[in-house]
Amino acid sequence: MHRRGALGRAQRFPAPRVPGPEAESIIDHALGSPGLRKAAPETAVWLSMVAYIRHNLTEYDTLLDEEGYDPESARHFVLDDINDVLAAWASPRRLSDEEHEDRA
């Protein structure tokens, strides 16, 4: 429970207006991801939040699965959509094209 609390507190900093259901999903992803278990809470929340937005609130998976785009191209096409959600969630941080291409 300690890690969940730390992730919840960290989440308020990068995006204080994340709706409740999305916040829980982001924290669950951060807790369940082997690659994020040892990451600092702020890092784990940021990466989980970006992944959640990409896969659930953009057309990323459709571009990959139905349109045949490669991951780098699909990430490029959803970058503005991700940043729009981050803005709506009051995140002061935005995802850059270079940073986005480095993430799976």
CSV table of C-alpha atoms in Angstrom, one decimal:
chain,number,residue,atom,x,y,z
A,1,MET,CA,0.0,0.0,0.0
A,2,HIS,CA,2.9,2.3,0.6
A,3,ARG,CA,3.9,2.4,-3.1
A,4,ARG,CA,0.3,3.0,-4.2
A,5,GLY,CA,0.2,6.0,-1.8
A,6,ALA,CA,3.5,7.4,-3.2
A,7,LEU,CA,2.3,7.0,-6.7
A,8,GLY,CA,-1.0,8.7,-5.9
A,9,ARG,CA,0.8,11.7,-4.4
A,10,ALA,CA,3.2,11.8,-7.3
A,11,GLN,CA,0.3,11.8,-9.8
A,12,ARG,CA,-1.2,15.0,-8.3
A,13,PHE,CA,1.9,16.9,-9.3
A,14,PRO,CA,2.2,16.1,-13.0
A,15,ALA,CA,-1.6,16.2,-13.7
A,16,PRO,CA,-3.8,17.4,-10.9
A,17,ARG,CA,-7.1,17.0,-12.9
A,18,VAL,CA,-6.8,13.4,-13.9
A,19,PRO,CA,-10.3,11.9,-13.5
A,20,GLY,CA,-10.7,9.3,-10.8
A,21,PRO,CA,-11.1,6.2,-12.9
A,22,GLU,CA,-8.1,7.1,-15.1
A,23,ALA,CA,-6.0,7.9,-12.0
A,24,GLU,CA,-6.7,4.4,-10.7
A,25,SER,CA,-5.8,2.8,-14.0
A,26,ILE,CA,-2.6,4.8,-14.2
A,27,ILE,CA,-1.6,3.8,-10.7
A,28,ASP,CA,-2.5,0.2,-11.3
A,29,HIS,CA,-0.3,0.2,-14.5
A,30,ALA,CA,2.6,1.7,-12.6
A,31,LEU,CA,2.3,-0.9,-9.9
A,32,GLY,CA,2.0,-3.8,-12.3
A,33,SER,CA,4.7,-2.9,-14.8
A,34,PRO,CA,7.9,-4.8,-14.1
A,35,GLY,CA,9.9,-2.0,-15.7
A,36,LEU,CA,8.4,0.6,-13.4
A,37,ARG,CA,8.6,-1.2,-10.1
A,38,LYS,CA,11.9,0.4,-9.1
A,39,ALA,CA,11.4,3.8,-10.8
A,40,ALA,CA,10.9,6.9,-8.8
A,41,PRO,CA,7.1,7.5,-8.2
A,42,GLU,CA,7.1,10.6,-10.3
A,43,THR,CA,8.8,8.8,-13.2
A,44,ALA,CA,6.5,5.7,-12.9
A,45,VAL,CA,3.4,7.9,-12.9
A,46,TRP,CA,4.5,10.0,-15.9
A,47,LEU,CA,5.3,7.0,-18.0
A,48,SER,CA,2.1,5.2,-17.0
A,49,MET,CA,0.1,8.3,-17.7
A,50,VAL,CA,1.5,8.7,-21.2
A,51,ALA,CA,1.0,5.0,-21.9
A,52,TYR,CA,-2.6,5.2,-20.6
A,53,ILE,CA,-3.4,8.2,-22.7
A,54,ARG,CA,-1.7,6.7,-25.8
A,55,HIS,CA,-3.5,3.4,-25.7
A,56,ASN,CA,-6.9,4.5,-24.3
A,57,LEU,CA,-7.6,8.1,-25.4
A,58,THR,CA,-6.0,8.2,-28.9
A,59,GLU,CA,-6.2,6.3,-32.1
A,60,TYR,CA,-2.7,4.8,-31.6
A,61,ASP,CA,-3.7,1.2,-31.4
A,62,THR,CA,-6.0,1.6,-34.5
A,63,LEU,CA,-3.2,3.1,-36.4
A,64,LEU,CA,-1.0,0.1,-35.6
A,65,ASP,CA,-3.5,-2.7,-35.9
A,66,GLU,CA,-5.9,-1.5,-38.6
A,67,GLU,CA,-4.0,1.1,-40.6
A,68,GLY,CA,-0.7,-0.7,-40.6
A,69,TYR,CA,1.5,2.2,-39.3
A,70,ASP,CA,4.8,1.4,-37.7
A,71,PRO,CA,5.0,2.4,-34.0
A,72,GLU,CA,7.2,5.5,-34.6
A,73,SER,CA,4.7,6.9,-37.2
A,74,ALA,CA,1.7,6.1,-35.0
A,75,ARG,CA,3.3,7.8,-32.0
A,76,HIS,CA,4.0,10.9,-34.2
A,77,PHE,CA,0.4,11.1,-35.3
A,78,VAL,CA,-1.1,10.9,-31.8
A,79,LEU,CA,1.4,13.3,-30.1
A,80,ASP,CA,-0.8,16.3,-30.3
A,81,ASP,CA,-3.8,14.3,-28.9
A,82,ILE,CA,-1.7,13.1,-26.0
A,83,ASN,CA,-0.6,16.7,-25.3
A,84,ASP,CA,-4.2,17.9,-25.5
A,85,VAL,CA,-5.2,15.4,-22.8
A,86,LEU,CA,-2.2,16.4,-20.7
A,87,ALA,CA,-3.3,20.1,-21.0
A,88,ALA,CA,-6.9,19.1,-20.0
A,89,TRP,CA,-5.6,17.3,-17.0
A,90,ALA,CA,-3.6,20.5,-16.0
A,91,SER,CA,-0.2,18.9,-16.6
A,92,PRO,CA,2.5,21.6,-17.0
A,93,ARG,CA,4.6,19.0,-18.9
A,94,ARG,CA,4.1,18.1,-22.5
A,95,LEU,CA,5.5,15.1,-24.4
A,96,SER,CA,8.1,16.0,-27.1
A,97,ASP,CA,8.3,14.2,-30.4
A,98,GLU,CA,11.8,12.9,-29.5
A,99,GLU,CA,10.7,11.7,-26.0
A,100,HIS,CA,7.7,10.0,-27.5
A,101,GLU,CA,9.7,8.1,-30.0
A,102,ASP,CA,11.8,6.6,-27.3
A,103,ARG,CA,8.9,5.1,-25.5
A,104,ALA,CA,7.2,1.8,-26.4
